[in-house]
CSV table of C-alpha atoms in Angstrom, one decimal:
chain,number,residue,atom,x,y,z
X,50,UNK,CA,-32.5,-10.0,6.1
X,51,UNK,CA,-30.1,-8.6,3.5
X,52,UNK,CA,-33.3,-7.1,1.3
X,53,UNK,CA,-34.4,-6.0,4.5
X,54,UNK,CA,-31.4,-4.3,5.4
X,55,UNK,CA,-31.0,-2.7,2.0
X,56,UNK,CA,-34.5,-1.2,2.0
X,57,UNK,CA,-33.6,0.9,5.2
X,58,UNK,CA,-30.2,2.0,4.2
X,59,UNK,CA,-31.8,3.3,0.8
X,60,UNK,CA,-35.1,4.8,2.8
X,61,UNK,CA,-32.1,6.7,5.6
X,62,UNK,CA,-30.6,8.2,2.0
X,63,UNK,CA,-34.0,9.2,0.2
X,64,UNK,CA,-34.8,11.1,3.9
X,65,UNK,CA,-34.5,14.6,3.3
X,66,UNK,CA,-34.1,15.7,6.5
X,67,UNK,CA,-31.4,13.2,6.9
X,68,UNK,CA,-29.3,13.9,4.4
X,69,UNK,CA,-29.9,17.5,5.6
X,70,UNK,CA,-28.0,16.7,8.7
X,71,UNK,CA,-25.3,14.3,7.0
X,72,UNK,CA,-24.3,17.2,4.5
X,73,UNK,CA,-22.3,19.3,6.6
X,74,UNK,CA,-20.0,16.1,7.4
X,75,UNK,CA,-19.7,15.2,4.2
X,76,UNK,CA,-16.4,16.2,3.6
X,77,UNK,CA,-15.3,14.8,7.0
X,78,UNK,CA,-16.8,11.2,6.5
X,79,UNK,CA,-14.9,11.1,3.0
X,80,UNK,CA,-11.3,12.0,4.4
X,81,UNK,CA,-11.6,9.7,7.5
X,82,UNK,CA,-13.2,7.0,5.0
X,83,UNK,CA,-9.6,7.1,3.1
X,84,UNK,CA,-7.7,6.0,6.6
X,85,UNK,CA,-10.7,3.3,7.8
X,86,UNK,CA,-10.5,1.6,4.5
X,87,UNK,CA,-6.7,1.7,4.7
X,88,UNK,CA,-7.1,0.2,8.0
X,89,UNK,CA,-9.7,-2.5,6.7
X,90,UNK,CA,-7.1,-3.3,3.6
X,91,UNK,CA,-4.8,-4.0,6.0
X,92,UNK,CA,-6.3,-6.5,8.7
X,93,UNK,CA,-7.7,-8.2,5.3
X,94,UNK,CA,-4.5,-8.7,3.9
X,95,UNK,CA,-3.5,-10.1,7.3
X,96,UNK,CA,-6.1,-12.3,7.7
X,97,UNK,CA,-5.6,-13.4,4.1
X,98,UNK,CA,-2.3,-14.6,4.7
X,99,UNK,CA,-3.4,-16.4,8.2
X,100,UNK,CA,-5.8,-18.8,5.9
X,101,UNK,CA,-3.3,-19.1,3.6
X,102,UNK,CA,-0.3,-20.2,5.7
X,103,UNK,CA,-3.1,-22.5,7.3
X,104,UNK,CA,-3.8,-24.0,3.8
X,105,UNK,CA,-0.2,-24.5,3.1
X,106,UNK,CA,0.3,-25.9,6.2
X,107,UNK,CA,-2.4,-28.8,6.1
X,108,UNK,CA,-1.0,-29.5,2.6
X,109,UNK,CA,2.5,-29.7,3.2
X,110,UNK,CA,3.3,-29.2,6.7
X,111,UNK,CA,5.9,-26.9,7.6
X,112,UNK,CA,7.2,-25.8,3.9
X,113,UNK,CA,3.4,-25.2,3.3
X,114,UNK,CA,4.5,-22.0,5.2
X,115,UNK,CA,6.5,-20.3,3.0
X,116,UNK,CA,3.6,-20.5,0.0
X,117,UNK,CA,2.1,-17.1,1.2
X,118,UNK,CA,5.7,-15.3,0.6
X,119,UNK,CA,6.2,-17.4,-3.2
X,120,UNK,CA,2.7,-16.3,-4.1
X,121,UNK,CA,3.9,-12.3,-3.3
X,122,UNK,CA,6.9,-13.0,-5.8
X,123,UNK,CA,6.1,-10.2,-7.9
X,124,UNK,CA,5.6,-7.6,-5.3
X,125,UNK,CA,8.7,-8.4,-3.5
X,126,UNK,CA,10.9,-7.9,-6.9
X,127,UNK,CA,9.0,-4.9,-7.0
X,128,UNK,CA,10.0,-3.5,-3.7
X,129,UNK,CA,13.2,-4.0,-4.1
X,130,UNK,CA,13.7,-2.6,-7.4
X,131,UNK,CA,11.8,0.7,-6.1
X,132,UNK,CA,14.6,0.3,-3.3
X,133,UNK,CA,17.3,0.1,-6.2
X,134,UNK,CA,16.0,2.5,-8.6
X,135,UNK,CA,16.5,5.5,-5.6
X,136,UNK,CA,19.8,4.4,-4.7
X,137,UNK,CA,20.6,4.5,-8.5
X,138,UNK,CA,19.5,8.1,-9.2
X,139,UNK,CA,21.4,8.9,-6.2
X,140,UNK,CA,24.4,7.8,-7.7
X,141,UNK,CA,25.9,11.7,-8.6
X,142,UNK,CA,26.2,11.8,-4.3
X,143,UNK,CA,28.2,8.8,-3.4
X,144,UNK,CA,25.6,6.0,-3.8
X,145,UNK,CA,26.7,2.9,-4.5
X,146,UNK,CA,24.7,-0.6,-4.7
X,147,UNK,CA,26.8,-3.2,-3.6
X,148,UNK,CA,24.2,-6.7,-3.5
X,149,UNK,CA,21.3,-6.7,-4.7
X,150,UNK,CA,18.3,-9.4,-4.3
X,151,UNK,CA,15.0,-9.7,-5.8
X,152,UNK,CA,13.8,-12.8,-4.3
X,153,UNK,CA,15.5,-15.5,-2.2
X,154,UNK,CA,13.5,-16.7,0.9
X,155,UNK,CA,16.5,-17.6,2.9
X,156,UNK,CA,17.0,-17.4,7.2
X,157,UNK,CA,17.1,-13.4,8.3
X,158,UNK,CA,20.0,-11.8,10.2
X,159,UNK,CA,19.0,-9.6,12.9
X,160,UNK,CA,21.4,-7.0,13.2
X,161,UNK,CA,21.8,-4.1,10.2
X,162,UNK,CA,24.0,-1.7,9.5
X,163,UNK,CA,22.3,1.3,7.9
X,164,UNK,CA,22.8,0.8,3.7
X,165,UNK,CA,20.9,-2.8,4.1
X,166,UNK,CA,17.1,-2.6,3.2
X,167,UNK,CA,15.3,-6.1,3.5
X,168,UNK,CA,11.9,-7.1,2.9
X,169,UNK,CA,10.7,-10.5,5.0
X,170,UNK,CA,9.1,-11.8,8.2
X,171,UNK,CA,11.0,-10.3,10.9
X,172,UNK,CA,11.5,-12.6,12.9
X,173,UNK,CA,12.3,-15.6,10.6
X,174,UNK,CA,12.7,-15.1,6.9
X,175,UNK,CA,14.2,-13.1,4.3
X,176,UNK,CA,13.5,-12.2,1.4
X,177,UNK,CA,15.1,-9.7,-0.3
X,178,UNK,CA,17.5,-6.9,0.6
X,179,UNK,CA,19.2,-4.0,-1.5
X,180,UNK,CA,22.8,-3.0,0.2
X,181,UNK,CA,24.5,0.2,-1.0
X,182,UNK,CA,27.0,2.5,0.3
X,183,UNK,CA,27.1,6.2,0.7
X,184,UNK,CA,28.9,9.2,2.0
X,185,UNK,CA,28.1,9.2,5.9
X,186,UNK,CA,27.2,12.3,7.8
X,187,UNK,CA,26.1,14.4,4.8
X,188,UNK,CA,22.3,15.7,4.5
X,189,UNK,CA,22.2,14.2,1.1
X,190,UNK,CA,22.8,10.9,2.0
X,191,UNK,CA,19.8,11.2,4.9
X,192,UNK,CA,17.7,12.5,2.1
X,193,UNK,CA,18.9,9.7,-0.2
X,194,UNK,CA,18.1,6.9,2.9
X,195,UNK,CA,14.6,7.9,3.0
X,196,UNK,CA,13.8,8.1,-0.5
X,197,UNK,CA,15.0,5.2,-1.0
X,198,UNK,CA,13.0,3.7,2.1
X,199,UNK,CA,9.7,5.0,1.3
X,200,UNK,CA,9.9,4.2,-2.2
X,201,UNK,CA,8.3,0.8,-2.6
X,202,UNK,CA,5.1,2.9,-1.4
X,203,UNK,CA,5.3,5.4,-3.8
X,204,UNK,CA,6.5,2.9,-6.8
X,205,UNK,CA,3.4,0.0,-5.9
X,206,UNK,CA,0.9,2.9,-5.6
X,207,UNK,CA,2.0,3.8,-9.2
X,208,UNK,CA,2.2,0.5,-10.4
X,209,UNK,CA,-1.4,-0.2,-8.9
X,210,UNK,CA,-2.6,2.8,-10.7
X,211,UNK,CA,-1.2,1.5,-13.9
X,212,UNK,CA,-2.5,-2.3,-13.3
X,213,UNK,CA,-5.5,-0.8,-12.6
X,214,UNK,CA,-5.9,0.1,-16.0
X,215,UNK,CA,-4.8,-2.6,-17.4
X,216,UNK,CA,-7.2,-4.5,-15.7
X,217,UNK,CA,-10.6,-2.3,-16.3
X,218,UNK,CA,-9.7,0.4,-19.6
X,219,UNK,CA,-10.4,3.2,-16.6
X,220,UNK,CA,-8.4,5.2,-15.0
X,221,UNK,CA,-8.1,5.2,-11.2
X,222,UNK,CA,-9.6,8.8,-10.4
X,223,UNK,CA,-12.8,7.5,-12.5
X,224,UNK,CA,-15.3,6.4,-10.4
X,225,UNK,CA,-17.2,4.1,-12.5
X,226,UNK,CA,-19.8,1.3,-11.4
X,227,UNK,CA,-19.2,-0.7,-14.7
X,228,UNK,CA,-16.3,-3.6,-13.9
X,229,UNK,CA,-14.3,-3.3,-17.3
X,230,UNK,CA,-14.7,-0.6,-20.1
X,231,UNK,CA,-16.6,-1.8,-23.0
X,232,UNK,CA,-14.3,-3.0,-26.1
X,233,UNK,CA,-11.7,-3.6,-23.4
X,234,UNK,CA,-9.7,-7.3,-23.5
X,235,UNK,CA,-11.7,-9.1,-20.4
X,236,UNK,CA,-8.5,-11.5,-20.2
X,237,UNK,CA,-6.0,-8.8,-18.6
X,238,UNK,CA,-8.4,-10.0,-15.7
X,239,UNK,CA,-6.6,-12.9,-15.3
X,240,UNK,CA,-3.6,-11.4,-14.4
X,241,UNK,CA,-4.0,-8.1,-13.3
X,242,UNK,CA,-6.1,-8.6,-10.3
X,243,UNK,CA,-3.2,-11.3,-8.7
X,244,UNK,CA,-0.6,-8.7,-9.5
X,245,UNK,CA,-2.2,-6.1,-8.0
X,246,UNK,CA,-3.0,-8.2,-4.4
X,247,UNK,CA,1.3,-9.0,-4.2
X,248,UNK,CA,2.0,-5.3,-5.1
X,249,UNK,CA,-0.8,-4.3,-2.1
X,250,UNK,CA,0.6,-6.9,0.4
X,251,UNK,CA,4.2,-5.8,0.2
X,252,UNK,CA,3.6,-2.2,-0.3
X,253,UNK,CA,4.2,-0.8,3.0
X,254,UNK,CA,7.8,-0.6,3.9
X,255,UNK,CA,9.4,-3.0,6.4
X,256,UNK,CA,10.5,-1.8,10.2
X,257,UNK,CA,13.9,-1.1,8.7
X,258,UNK,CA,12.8,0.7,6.0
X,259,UNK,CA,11.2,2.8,8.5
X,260,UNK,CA,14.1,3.6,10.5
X,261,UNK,CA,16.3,4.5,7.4
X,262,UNK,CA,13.4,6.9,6.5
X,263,UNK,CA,13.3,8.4,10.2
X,264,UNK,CA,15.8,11.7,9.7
X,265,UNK,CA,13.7,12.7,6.1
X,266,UNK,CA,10.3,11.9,7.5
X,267,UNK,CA,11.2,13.7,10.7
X,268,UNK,CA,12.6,16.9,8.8
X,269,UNK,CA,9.5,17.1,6.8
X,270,UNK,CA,7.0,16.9,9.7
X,271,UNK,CA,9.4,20.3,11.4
X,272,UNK,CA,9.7,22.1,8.2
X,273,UNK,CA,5.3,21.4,7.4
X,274,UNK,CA,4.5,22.5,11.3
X,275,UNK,CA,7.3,25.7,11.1
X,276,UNK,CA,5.2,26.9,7.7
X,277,UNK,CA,1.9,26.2,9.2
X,278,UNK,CA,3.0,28.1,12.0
X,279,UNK,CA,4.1,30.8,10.1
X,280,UNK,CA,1.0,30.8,8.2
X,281,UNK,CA,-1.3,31.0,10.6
X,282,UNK,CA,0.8,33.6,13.0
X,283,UNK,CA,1.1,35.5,9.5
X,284,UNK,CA,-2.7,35.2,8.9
X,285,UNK,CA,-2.1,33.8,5.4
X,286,UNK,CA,-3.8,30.3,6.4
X,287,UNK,CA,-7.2,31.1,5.3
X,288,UNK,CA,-9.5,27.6,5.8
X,289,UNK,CA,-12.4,28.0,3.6
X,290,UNK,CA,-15.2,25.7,2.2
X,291,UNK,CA,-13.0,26.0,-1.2
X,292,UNK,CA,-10.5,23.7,0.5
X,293,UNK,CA,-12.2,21.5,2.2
X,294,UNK,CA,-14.4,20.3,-0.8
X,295,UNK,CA,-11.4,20.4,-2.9
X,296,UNK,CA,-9.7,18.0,-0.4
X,297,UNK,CA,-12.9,15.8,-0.2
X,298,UNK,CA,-13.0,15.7,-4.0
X,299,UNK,CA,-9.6,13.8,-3.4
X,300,UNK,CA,-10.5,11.8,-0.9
X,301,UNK,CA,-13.7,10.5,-3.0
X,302,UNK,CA,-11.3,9.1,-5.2
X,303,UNK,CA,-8.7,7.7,-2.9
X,304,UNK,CA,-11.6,5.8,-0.9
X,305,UNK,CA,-13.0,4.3,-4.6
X,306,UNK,CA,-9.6,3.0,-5.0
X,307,UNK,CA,-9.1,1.8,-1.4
X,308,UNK,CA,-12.5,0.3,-1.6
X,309,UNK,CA,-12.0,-1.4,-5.2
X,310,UNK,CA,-8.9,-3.4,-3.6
X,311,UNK,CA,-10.6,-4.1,-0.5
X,312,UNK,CA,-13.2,-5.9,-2.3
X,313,UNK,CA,-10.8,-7.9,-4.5
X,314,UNK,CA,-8.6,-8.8,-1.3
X,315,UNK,CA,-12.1,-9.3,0.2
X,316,UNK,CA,-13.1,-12.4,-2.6
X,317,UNK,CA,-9.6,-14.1,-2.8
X,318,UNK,CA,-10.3,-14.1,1.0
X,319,UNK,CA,-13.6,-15.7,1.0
X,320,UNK,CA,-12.3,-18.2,-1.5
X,321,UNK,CA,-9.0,-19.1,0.7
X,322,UNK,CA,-11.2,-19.0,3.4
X,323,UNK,CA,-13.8,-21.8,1.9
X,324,UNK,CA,-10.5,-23.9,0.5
X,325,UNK,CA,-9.5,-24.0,4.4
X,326,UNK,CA,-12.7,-25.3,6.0
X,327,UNK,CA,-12.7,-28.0,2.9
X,328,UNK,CA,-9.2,-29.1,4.2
């Protein structure tokens, strides 16, 4: 069935005529492809952590819960500290960190004053939370509240980049079908892959990280459609094949990326999986 099934895909892409028809939506398939696999990364991720907490569970009952949450460790520490390190360089303004922790899985409290970004289940665990003051009521400090709120997802996307890397010799824009550059130490895949699943699974920001980001993320949406707007009403917002394929040609490498971590969430899956119907 598979060969069979691999015969027709490659006869549908040696079809003139078809790819003919498929050209013109090139560029279209390539940008959606970056928000379907994003998607797909994140139901795996989900559904990895469902066989996982199952797997714990069987093995030691109720503390067998909170292995899914010791085994993201690293990407925990690493939100945080991307929480830390904006509240730090807003430090000329008024910023002030007043508790900081990494990692402590510990019961969560509900109710937040603003200045208190935790990472955790919501609606049981904790586990790990930056608090910092700051001037209320100026713009600054809203600008300074979501920086510091959306910067786990710019700081893991970096340091997936980086681990990336580490992991093959290539860089992440390269879109390469070889697994590891020749000459480069195969052992940083012993490492590197596990890092980068923790960074992936705690890389979005938390509810509450959301609201604190709210007023910047809001601003920036007015101030994008007001000079889009203008554009357009101006006639300056010319949309030409140019920009479209120069988009795509981003997009291409975004999808390689999304798609090289969807695979490796993909096998740890299959493997968690297959440990859970053993048990």
């Amino acid at each position: 069935m598979a060969v069979a099934l691999s015969t027709v895909a490659e006869a549908m892409l040696m079809d003139p005529a078809l790819t003919a028809q498929i050209k013109p939506y090139e560029p279209w398939l390539l940008i959606s492809g970056v928000f379907v696999l994003f998607i797909l990364l994140r139901l795996t991720c989900r559904a990895l952590r469902h066989r996982v907490d199952r797997i714990g569970y069987r093995l030691f009952g109720e503390r067998g819960l909170l292995i899914w949450f010791w085994m993201n460790a690293p990407g925990v520490i690493l939100h945080e500290l991307c929480h830390a390190c904006v509240v730090l360089l807003f430090r000329p303004f008024g910023f002030r960190i007043t508790k900081i922790t990494l990692f402590r899985i510990k019961p969560l409290v509900q109710e937040r004053p603003y200045g208190m970004l935790q990472r955790g289940m919501p609606q049981a665990l904790q586990l790990g939370e930056v608090q910092y003051v700051r001037p209320p009521g100026r713009l600054v400090s809203h600008i300074g509240d979501g920086l510091s709120a959306i910067a786990p997802l710019i700081g893991g996307i970096g340091a997936i980049i980086f681990l990336y890397w580490v992991a093959t010799g290539y860089n992440i824009w390269e879109v390469r079908l070889q697994l590891i550059r020749p000459g480069w130490p195969w052992w940083t895949l012993l490492f590197a892959p596990y890092l980068i699943l923790t960074i992936t699974a705690e890389l979005w920001p938390s509810s509450q990280d959301w609201r604190g980001a709210r007023w910047l993320l809001t601003g920036l949406l007015l101030l994008a459609g007001i000079a889009l707007a203008t554009l357009w009403y101006m006639h300056l917002l010319v949309f030409n094949e140019a920009l479209l394929q120069g988009v795509a040609s981003v997009a291409l490498h975004i999808d390689f990326a999304l798609l090289a971590l969807l695979i490796l969430d993909l096998a740890i899956f299959i493997v968690a999986d297959l440990l859970n119907r053993l048990l």
